């Protein structure tokens, strides 16, 4: 099987099992979601704003409504509607691809990667925990997720330079951010919103969350280092071996070009590149910038970096188009995946699913309540991939339930954040995951094969933490 720009020409064969194309998998999910709109009764909660200004469901307001099944046109309009809903992220992906192609053509990134590689010469595997820890800080403190897209190409280039593969390079950036995001010591989008709804002191209970973050990082480091050294010893063991074979010639040419000493042009490009990234990080921390706020900064980085790097305006334009074109597959996947959510929202079955799951939770023995909450949020993350959106939909229901069953509100928040966060690493409806797979040119089945065992280990670990927190009465401080 060959993959060109992330696109599968044939199915991937694992043990004689033919895996369909990624678009086929997602469109099948859209059809299944449409069928569910005929089976699951339509229903809705009314929304209210709490004292902190957070819009959330009114837990006593659920009512069944007139059925809104998705027709044939609803299925086919789901993808355009999904693309429209994720337009900002789709455009951001195109911009990322174009800007990195421009910067890469100056040779600056290759020189930077070569210097980092030499710094870790003979102990390349240490790059993995260093990257994981670094990006976990962003996930822990500001809920960094889509923002790490800018660093995935660097991670991949450094991993390949060290003898690893694109999967390792992608994971040591994205899984680091996910570890921090899921444990969420000070994640404003999950812990912040959930604790606000639960009326807990903001970021209280941080000690246990830091322990969870460090535990996740140790597990991820050991898993990735073991896999990376296996690939380094035998490249054919790589889960993305076909992709690596196609990229080998390009990587060799880039490595050769990058061996030259840096010139004043490279220093200027690096100053523009690092300065732009630093400004974006400052904007995210200081002004809570979103994707739309970062787009013009990246555009400026690309144009200015290309000019100081010696590229003319026309060359800059050509390279931008080339880079954007290479990410078309991943960008469109985001719209396809959002189409699943569009069908369920239009069919008005999301609130019904939440209502049924909450009712099921009430029927559980009290000692299972915390684990039930954890499991429910894991399931709901497929339907509501937004952390803050999921908190607003479920916490008003689960906080009173926690009070009734005798578990602390802090445990309810912990069950939510871990159930919501970890599965983002392999959730097919996650725009963030589809974004970084698009940048890395890794197919979804390949990623599940690679990251699935790590996610499973994290899920088991999280369940143990939730159960322990419930037993020991994890409180607000």
CSV table of N, CA and C in Angstrom, one decimal, residues 58-205:
chain,number,residue,atom,x,y,z
A,58,UNK,N,-29.9,23.2,32.5
A,58,UNK,CA,-30.7,23.2,33.7
A,58,UNK,C,-31.0,21.7,34.0
A,59,UNK,N,-30.5,21.1,35.0
A,59,UNK,CA,-30.7,19.6,35.2
A,59,UNK,C,-32.1,19.1,35.3
A,60,UNK,N,-33.0,20.0,35.7
A,60,UNK,CA,-34.4,19.5,35.9
A,60,UNK,C,-35.3,19.9,34.7
A,61,UNK,N,-34.7,20.3,33.6
A,61,UNK,CA,-35.5,20.9,32.5
A,61,UNK,C,-35.6,19.9,31.3
A,62,UNK,N,-35.1,18.7,31.4
A,62,UNK,CA,-35.1,17.8,30.2
A,62,UNK,C,-36.5,17.5,29.8
A,63,UNK,N,-36.7,17.5,28.5
A,63,UNK,CA,-38.0,17.1,27.9
A,63,UNK,C,-37.8,16.5,26.5
A,64,UNK,N,-38.7,15.6,26.2
A,64,UNK,CA,-38.7,15.0,24.9
A,64,UNK,C,-39.4,15.9,23.9
A,65,UNK,N,-38.9,16.0,22.7
A,65,UNK,CA,-39.4,16.9,21.7
A,65,UNK,C,-39.8,16.1,20.4
A,66,UNK,N,-40.3,16.8,19.5
A,66,UNK,CA,-40.7,16.2,18.2
A,66,UNK,C,-39.4,15.6,17.5
A,67,UNK,N,-39.5,14.4,17.0
A,67,UNK,CA,-38.4,13.8,16.3
A,67,UNK,C,-37.9,14.6,15.1
A,68,UNK,N,-36.6,14.7,15.0
A,68,UNK,CA,-35.9,15.4,13.9
A,68,UNK,C,-34.9,14.4,13.2
A,69,UNK,N,-35.4,13.4,12.5
A,69,UNK,CA,-34.5,12.4,11.9
A,69,UNK,C,-33.8,13.0,10.7
A,70,UNK,N,-32.6,12.5,10.5
A,70,UNK,CA,-31.7,13.0,9.4
A,70,UNK,C,-32.1,12.3,8.1
A,71,UNK,N,-32.5,13.0,7.2
A,71,UNK,CA,-32.8,12.5,5.9
A,71,UNK,C,-31.6,12.3,5.0
A,72,UNK,N,-31.8,11.9,3.8
A,72,UNK,CA,-30.7,11.7,2.9
A,72,UNK,C,-29.9,12.9,2.7
A,73,UNK,N,-30.6,14.1,2.5
A,73,UNK,CA,-29.9,15.3,2.3
A,73,UNK,C,-29.1,15.7,3.6
A,74,UNK,N,-29.7,15.4,4.7
A,74,UNK,CA,-29.0,15.7,6.0
A,74,UNK,C,-27.7,15.0,6.1
A,75,UNK,N,-27.6,13.7,5.6
A,75,UNK,CA,-26.4,13.0,5.6
A,75,UNK,C,-25.3,13.7,4.7
A,76,UNK,N,-25.8,14.1,3.5
A,76,UNK,CA,-24.8,14.6,2.5
A,76,UNK,C,-24.4,16.1,2.9
A,77,UNK,N,-25.3,16.8,3.6
A,77,UNK,CA,-25.0,18.1,4.0
A,77,UNK,C,-24.2,18.2,5.3
A,78,UNK,N,-24.0,17.0,5.9
A,78,UNK,CA,-23.3,17.0,7.2
A,78,UNK,C,-21.8,17.5,7.0
A,79,UNK,N,-21.2,17.0,5.9
A,79,UNK,CA,-19.8,17.3,5.7
A,79,UNK,C,-19.6,18.8,5.4
A,80,UNK,N,-20.3,19.4,4.5
A,80,UNK,CA,-20.2,20.9,4.3
A,80,UNK,C,-20.5,21.7,5.5
A,81,UNK,N,-21.5,21.2,6.3
A,81,UNK,CA,-21.8,21.9,7.6
A,81,UNK,C,-20.7,21.8,8.6
A,82,UNK,N,-20.1,20.6,8.6
A,82,UNK,CA,-18.9,20.3,9.5
A,82,UNK,C,-17.7,21.2,9.1
A,83,UNK,N,-17.5,21.3,7.8
A,83,UNK,CA,-16.4,22.2,7.3
A,83,UNK,C,-16.7,23.6,7.7
A,84,UNK,N,-17.9,24.0,7.6
A,84,UNK,CA,-18.3,25.4,7.9
A,84,UNK,C,-18.1,25.7,9.4
A,85,UNK,N,-18.4,24.7,10.2
A,85,UNK,CA,-18.3,24.8,11.7
A,85,UNK,C,-16.9,24.8,12.2
A,86,UNK,N,-16.0,24.2,11.4
A,86,UNK,CA,-14.6,24.1,11.8
A,86,UNK,C,-13.7,24.9,10.8
A,87,UNK,N,-14.3,25.9,10.2
A,87,UNK,CA,-13.6,26.6,9.1
A,87,UNK,C,-12.3,27.2,9.7
A,88,UNK,N,-12.4,27.8,10.9
A,88,UNK,CA,-11.2,28.4,11.5
A,88,UNK,C,-10.0,27.5,11.6
A,89,UNK,N,-10.3,26.3,12.1
A,89,UNK,CA,-9.3,25.3,12.3
A,89,UNK,C,-8.8,24.7,11.0
A,90,UNK,N,-9.7,24.5,10.0
A,90,UNK,CA,-9.3,24.0,8.7
A,90,UNK,C,-8.3,25.0,8.0
A,91,UNK,N,-8.7,26.3,8.1
A,91,UNK,CA,-7.8,27.3,7.5
A,91,UNK,C,-6.5,27.4,8.2
A,92,UNK,N,-6.5,27.2,9.5
A,92,UNK,CA,-5.3,27.3,10.3
A,92,UNK,C,-4.4,26.2,9.9
A,93,UNK,N,-4.9,25.0,9.6
A,93,UNK,CA,-4.1,23.9,9.1
A,93,UNK,C,-3.5,24.2,7.8
A,94,UNK,N,-4.2,24.8,6.9
A,94,UNK,CA,-3.6,25.2,5.6
A,94,UNK,C,-2.5,26.2,5.8
A,95,UNK,N,-2.7,27.2,6.7
A,95,UNK,CA,-1.7,28.2,7.0
A,95,UNK,C,-0.5,27.6,7.6
A,96,UNK,N,-0.7,26.6,8.6
A,96,UNK,CA,0.5,25.9,9.2
A,96,UNK,C,1.3,25.3,8.1
A,97,UNK,N,0.6,24.5,7.2
A,97,UNK,CA,1.3,23.8,6.1
A,97,UNK,C,2.1,24.8,5.2
A,98,UNK,N,1.5,25.9,4.8
A,98,UNK,CA,2.1,26.8,3.9
A,98,UNK,C,3.3,27.5,4.6
A,99,UNK,N,3.1,28.0,5.8
A,99,UNK,CA,4.2,28.7,6.5
A,99,UNK,C,5.4,27.8,6.8
A,100,UNK,N,5.2,26.6,7.2
A,100,UNK,CA,6.3,25.7,7.5
A,100,UNK,C,7.0,25.3,6.2
A,101,UNK,N,6.3,25.2,5.1
A,101,UNK,CA,7.0,25.0,3.8
A,101,UNK,C,7.9,26.1,3.4
A,102,UNK,N,7.4,27.3,3.7
A,102,UNK,CA,8.3,28.5,3.4
A,102,UNK,C,9.5,28.5,4.3
A,103,UNK,N,9.3,28.4,5.6
A,103,UNK,CA,10.4,28.4,6.5
A,103,UNK,C,11.4,27.3,6.2
A,104,UNK,N,10.8,26.1,5.9
A,104,UNK,CA,11.7,24.9,5.7
A,104,UNK,C,12.5,25.1,4.4
A,105,UNK,N,12.0,25.8,3.4
A,105,UNK,CA,12.8,26.1,2.2
A,105,UNK,C,14.0,27.0,2.4
A,106,UNK,N,14.0,27.7,3.5
A,106,UNK,CA,15.2,28.5,3.8
A,106,UNK,C,16.3,27.7,4.4
A,107,UNK,N,16.0,26.5,4.9
A,107,UNK,CA,17.0,25.6,5.5
A,107,UNK,C,17.2,25.9,7.0
A,108,UNK,N,16.4,26.8,7.5
A,108,UNK,CA,16.6,27.2,8.9
A,108,UNK,C,16.2,26.1,9.9
A,109,UNK,N,15.0,25.5,9.6
A,109,UNK,CA,14.5,24.4,10.5
A,109,UNK,C,15.5,23.3,10.5
A,110,UNK,N,16.0,22.9,9.3
A,110,UNK,CA,17.0,21.8,9.3
A,110,UNK,C,18.2,22.1,10.1
A,111,UNK,N,18.7,23.3,10.1
A,111,UNK,CA,19.9,23.7,10.9
A,111,UNK,C,19.5,23.6,12.4
A,112,UNK,N,18.3,24.1,12.8
A,112,UNK,CA,17.9,24.0,14.2
A,112,UNK,C,17.8,22.6,14.6
A,113,UNK,N,17.2,21.7,13.8
A,113,UNK,CA,17.0,20.3,14.2
A,113,UNK,C,18.4,19.6,14.3
A,114,UNK,N,19.3,19.9,13.4
A,114,UNK,CA,20.6,19.3,13.4
A,114,UNK,C,21.3,19.7,14.7
A,115,UNK,N,21.2,21.0,15.1
A,115,UNK,CA,21.8,21.4,16.4
A,115,UNK,C,21.2,20.7,17.6
A,116,UNK,N,19.9,20.5,17.6
A,116,UNK,CA,19.3,19.8,18.7
A,116,UNK,C,19.7,18.3,18.7
A,117,UNK,N,19.8,17.8,17.5
A,117,UNK,CA,20.1,16.4,17.4
A,117,UNK,C,21.6,16.1,17.9
A,118,UNK,N,22.5,17.1,17.5
A,118,UNK,CA,23.8,16.9,18.0
A,118,UNK,C,23.9,17.1,19.5
A,119,UNK,N,23.1,17.9,20.1
A,119,UNK,CA,23.1,18.1,21.6
A,119,UNK,C,22.7,16.8,22.3
A,120,UNK,N,21.9,15.9,21.6
A,120,UNK,CA,21.4,14.7,22.2
A,120,UNK,C,22.1,13.5,21.6
A,121,UNK,N,23.2,13.7,20.9
A,121,UNK,CA,24.0,12.6,20.2
A,121,UNK,C,24.3,11.5,21.2
A,122,UNK,N,24.0,10.3,20.9
A,122,UNK,CA,24.4,9.2,21.8
A,122,UNK,C,23.3,8.9,22.8
A,123,UNK,N,22.4,9.8,23.0
A,123,UNK,CA,21.3,9.6,24.0
A,123,UNK,C,20.0,10.2,23.4
A,124,UNK,N,19.8,9.8,22.2
A,124,UNK,CA,18.7,10.4,21.4
A,124,UNK,C,17.3,10.1,22.1
A,125,UNK,N,17.2,9.0,22.8
A,125,UNK,CA,15.9,8.6,23.4
A,125,UNK,C,15.5,9.6,24.5
A,126,UNK,N,16.5,10.4,25.0
A,126,UNK,CA,16.1,11.4,26.0
A,126,UNK,C,15.3,12.6,25.5
A,127,UNK,N,15.4,12.7,24.1
A,127,UNK,CA,14.6,13.7,23.5
A,127,UNK,C,13.1,13.5,23.8
A,128,UNK,N,12.7,12.3,23.9
A,128,UNK,CA,11.3,12.0,24.1
A,128,UNK,C,10.8,12.5,25.4
A,129,UNK,N,11.3,12.1,26.6
A,129,UNK,CA,10.8,12.7,27.8
A,129,UNK,C,10.9,14.2,28.0
A,130,UNK,N,12.0,14.8,27.3
A,130,UNK,CA,12.2,16.2,27.4
A,130,UNK,C,11.0,16.9,26.7
A,131,UNK,N,10.7,16.4,25.5
A,131,UNK,CA,9.6,17.0,24.7
A,131,UNK,C,8.2,16.8,25.4
A,132,UNK,N,8.0,15.6,25.9
A,132,UNK,CA,6.8,15.2,26.6
A,132,UNK,C,6.6,16.2,27.8
A,133,UNK,N,7.6,16.3,28.6
A,133,UNK,CA,7.5,17.2,29.8
A,133,UNK,C,7.2,18.6,29.4
A,134,UNK,N,8.0,19.1,28.4
A,134,UNK,CA,7.8,20.5,28.0
A,134,UNK,C,6.4,20.9,27.5
A,135,UNK,N,5.9,20.0,26.6
A,135,UNK,CA,4.5,20.3,26.1
A,135,UNK,C,3.4,20.0,27.1
A,136,UNK,N,3.7,19.1,28.1
A,136,UNK,CA,2.7,18.8,29.1
A,136,UNK,C,2.5,20.1,30.0
A,137,UNK,N,3.5,20.9,30.1
A,137,UNK,CA,3.3,22.1,30.9
A,137,UNK,C,2.3,23.0,30.2
A,138,UNK,N,2.3,23.2,28.9
A,138,UNK,CA,1.3,23.9,28.2
A,138,UNK,C,-0.1,23.4,28.3
A,139,UNK,N,-0.2,22.0,28.3
A,139,UNK,CA,-1.5,21.4,28.4
A,139,UNK,C,-2.0,21.6,29.8
A,140,UNK,N,-1.1,21.5,30.8
A,140,UNK,CA,-1.5,21.6,32.2
A,140,UNK,C,-1.9,23.0,32.6
A,141,UNK,N,-1.3,24.0,32.1
A,141,UNK,CA,-1.5,25.4,32.6
A,141,UNK,C,-2.5,26.2,31.7
A,142,UNK,N,-2.6,25.9,30.4
A,142,UNK,CA,-3.5,26.7,29.6
A,142,UNK,C,-4.3,25.8,28.7
A,143,UNK,N,-4.4,24.5,28.9
A,143,UNK,CA,-5.2,23.6,28.1
A,143,UNK,C,-4.7,23.6,26.7
A,144,UNK,N,-3.4,23.7,26.4
A,144,UNK,CA,-2.9,23.7,25.1
A,144,UNK,C,-3.3,22.4,24.4
A,145,UNK,N,-3.8,22.5,23.2
A,145,UNK,CA,-4.2,21.4,22.3
A,145,UNK,C,-3.9,21.7,20.9
A,146,UNK,N,-4.8,22.4,20.2
A,146,UNK,CA,-4.5,22.8,18.8
A,146,UNK,C,-3.2,23.6,18.6
A,147,UNK,N,-2.9,24.3,19.7
A,147,UNK,CA,-1.7,25.2,19.6
A,147,UNK,C,-0.4,24.4,19.3
A,148,UNK,N,-0.4,23.1,19.6
A,148,UNK,CA,0.9,22.4,19.5
A,148,UNK,C,1.1,22.0,18.0
A,149,UNK,N,0.1,22.2,17.1
A,149,UNK,CA,0.2,21.9,15.7
A,149,UNK,C,1.5,22.5,15.1
A,150,UNK,N,1.8,23.7,15.6
A,150,UNK,CA,3.0,24.4,15.0
A,150,UNK,C,4.3,23.7,15.3
A,151,UNK,N,4.3,22.8,16.3
A,151,UNK,CA,5.5,22.1,16.7
A,151,UNK,C,5.6,20.7,16.2
A,152,UNK,N,4.5,20.2,15.7
A,152,UNK,CA,4.6,18.8,15.2
A,152,UNK,C,5.6,18.6,14.1
A,153,UNK,N,5.7,19.4,13.1
A,153,UNK,CA,6.7,19.2,12.1
A,153,UNK,C,8.1,19.2,12.6
A,154,UNK,N,8.4,20.0,13.6
A,154,UNK,CA,9.7,20.0,14.2
A,154,UNK,C,10.0,18.7,15.0
A,155,UNK,N,9.0,18.3,15.7
A,155,UNK,CA,9.1,17.0,16.4
A,155,UNK,C,9.4,15.8,15.5
A,156,UNK,N,8.7,15.8,14.3
A,156,UNK,CA,8.8,14.8,13.3
A,156,UNK,C,10.2,14.8,12.7
A,157,UNK,N,10.7,16.0,12.4
A,157,UNK,CA,12.0,16.1,11.8
A,157,UNK,C,13.1,15.7,12.8
A,158,UNK,N,13.0,16.1,14.0
A,158,UNK,CA,13.9,15.7,15.0
A,158,UNK,C,13.9,14.2,15.3
A,159,UNK,N,12.7,13.6,15.3
A,159,UNK,CA,12.6,12.2,15.5
A,159,UNK,C,13.3,11.4,14.4
A,160,UNK,N,13.0,11.8,13.2
A,160,UNK,CA,13.7,11.2,12.0
A,160,UNK,C,15.2,11.3,12.0
A,161,UNK,N,15.6,12.5,12.4
A,161,UNK,CA,17.1,12.7,12.5
A,161,UNK,C,17.7,11.8,13.6
A,162,UNK,N,16.9,11.5,14.6
A,162,UNK,CA,17.4,10.6,15.6
A,162,UNK,C,17.3,9.1,15.3
A,163,UNK,N,16.7,8.8,14.2
A,163,UNK,CA,16.5,7.4,13.8
A,163,UNK,C,15.2,6.8,14.1
A,164,UNK,N,14.2,7.7,14.6
A,164,UNK,CA,12.9,7.2,14.9
A,164,UNK,C,12.0,7.4,13.7
A,165,UNK,N,10.7,7.6,14.0
A,165,UNK,CA,9.7,7.8,12.9
A,165,UNK,C,8.8,8.9,13.2
A,166,UNK,N,7.8,9.2,12.2
A,166,UNK,CA,6.9,10.3,12.4
A,166,UNK,C,6.0,10.1,13.5
A,167,UNK,N,5.6,8.8,13.8
A,167,UNK,CA,4.7,8.5,14.9
A,167,UNK,C,5.3,9.0,16.3
A,168,UNK,N,6.6,8.7,16.5
A,168,UNK,CA,7.3,9.2,17.7
A,168,UNK,C,7.4,10.7,17.7
A,169,UNK,N,7.7,11.3,16.6
A,169,UNK,CA,7.8,12.8,16.5
A,169,UNK,C,6.5,13.4,16.8
A,170,UNK,N,5.4,12.9,16.3
A,170,UNK,CA,4.1,13.4,16.6
A,170,UNK,C,3.7,13.2,18.0
A,171,UNK,N,3.9,12.0,18.6
A,171,UNK,CA,3.5,11.7,19.9
A,171,UNK,C,4.3,12.5,21.0
A,172,UNK,N,5.6,12.7,20.8
A,172,UNK,CA,6.3,13.4,21.9
A,172,UNK,C,5.9,14.8,22.0
A,173,UNK,N,5.2,15.4,21.0
A,173,UNK,CA,4.6,16.7,21.1
A,173,UNK,C,3.2,16.6,21.6
A,174,UNK,N,2.4,15.9,20.9
A,174,UNK,CA,0.9,15.9,21.1
A,174,UNK,C,0.5,15.1,22.4
A,175,UNK,N,1.2,14.0,22.6
A,175,UNK,CA,0.9,13.2,23.8
A,175,UNK,C,1.4,13.9,25.1
A,176,UNK,N,2.4,14.7,25.0
A,176,UNK,CA,2.9,15.5,26.1
A,176,UNK,C,1.8,16.5,26.5
A,177,UNK,N,1.3,17.2,25.4
A,177,UNK,CA,0.2,18.2,25.7
A,177,UNK,C,-1.0,17.5,26.2
A,178,UNK,N,-1.3,16.3,25.7
A,178,UNK,CA,-2.5,15.6,26.2
A,178,UNK,C,-2.4,15.2,27.6
A,179,UNK,N,-1.2,14.8,28.0
A,179,UNK,CA,-1.0,14.4,29.4
A,179,UNK,C,-1.3,15.5,30.3
A,180,UNK,N,-0.8,16.7,30.0
A,180,UNK,CA,-1.0,17.9,30.8
A,180,UNK,C,-2.5,18.3,30.8
A,181,UNK,N,-3.1,18.2,29.6
A,181,UNK,CA,-4.5,18.6,29.4
A,181,UNK,C,-5.4,17.7,30.2
A,182,UNK,N,-5.1,16.4,30.2
A,182,UNK,CA,-6.0,15.4,30.8
A,182,UNK,C,-5.9,15.5,32.3
A,183,UNK,N,-4.7,15.6,32.8
A,183,UNK,CA,-4.5,15.7,34.3
A,183,UNK,C,-4.9,17.1,34.7
A,184,UNK,N,-4.6,18.1,33.9
A,184,UNK,CA,-5.2,19.4,34.1
A,184,UNK,C,-5.0,20.1,35.4
A,185,UNK,N,-3.8,20.2,35.9
A,185,UNK,CA,-3.6,20.9,37.2
A,185,UNK,C,-4.2,22.3,37.2
A,186,UNK,N,-4.1,23.0,36.1
A,186,UNK,CA,-4.7,24.3,36.0
A,186,UNK,C,-5.4,24.5,34.6
A,187,UNK,N,-5.9,23.5,34.1
A,187,UNK,CA,-6.6,23.6,32.7
A,187,UNK,C,-7.9,24.4,32.8
A,188,UNK,N,-7.9,25.6,32.2
A,188,UNK,CA,-9.1,26.4,32.4
A,188,UNK,C,-10.3,25.9,31.6
A,189,UNK,N,-10.1,25.0,30.6
A,189,UNK,CA,-11.2,24.6,29.8
A,189,UNK,C,-11.9,23.4,30.4
A,190,UNK,N,-11.3,22.6,31.2
A,190,UNK,CA,-11.9,21.4,31.8
A,190,UNK,C,-12.1,21.7,33.3
A,191,UNK,N,-11.0,21.7,34.0
A,191,UNK,CA,-11.0,21.8,35.5
A,191,UNK,C,-11.6,23.2,35.9
A,192,UNK,N,-11.2,24.2,35.2
A,192,UNK,CA,-11.7,25.6,35.5
A,192,UNK,C,-13.2,25.7,35.4
A,193,UNK,N,-13.7,25.2,34.2
A,193,UNK,CA,-15.2,25.3,34.0
A,193,UNK,C,-15.9,24.3,35.0
A,194,UNK,N,-15.4,23.1,35.1
A,194,UNK,CA,-16.1,22.1,35.9
A,194,UNK,C,-16.1,22.5,37.4
A,195,UNK,N,-15.0,23.1,37.9
A,195,UNK,CA,-15.0,23.5,39.3
A,195,UNK,C,-15.9,24.7,39.5
A,196,UNK,N,-16.0,25.6,38.5
A,196,UNK,CA,-16.9,26.7,38.6
A,196,UNK,C,-18.3,26.2,38.8
A,197,UNK,N,-18.7,25.3,38.0
A,197,UNK,CA,-20.1,24.7,38.0
A,197,UNK,C,-20.3,24.0,39.4
A,198,UNK,N,-19.3,23.3,39.8
A,198,UNK,CA,-19.4,22.5,41.1
A,198,UNK,C,-19.2,23.4,42.3
A,199,UNK,N,-19.0,24.7,42.1
A,199,UNK,CA,-18.8,25.7,43.2
A,199,UNK,C,-17.7,25.3,44.1
A,200,UNK,N,-16.6,24.9,43.5
A,200,UNK,CA,-15.3,24.5,44.3
A,200,UNK,C,-14.3,25.7,44.1
A,201,UNK,N,-13.4,25.8,45.1
A,201,UNK,CA,-12.4,26.9,44.9
A,201,UNK,C,-11.6,26.6,43.6
A,202,UNK,N,-11.3,27.6,42.8
A,202,UNK,CA,-10.7,27.4,41.6
A,202,UNK,C,-9.3,26.8,41.7
A,203,UNK,N,-9.1,25.7,40.9
A,203,UNK,CA,-7.9,24.9,40.9
A,203,UNK,C,-7.5,24.2,42.2
A,204,UNK,N,-8.5,24.1,43.1
A,204,UNK,CA,-8.3,23.3,44.3
A,204,UNK,C,-8.0,21.9,44.0
A,205,UNK,N,-7.4,21.2,44.9
A,205,UNK,CA,-7.0,19.8,44.7
A,205,UNK,C,-5.9,19.6,43.7
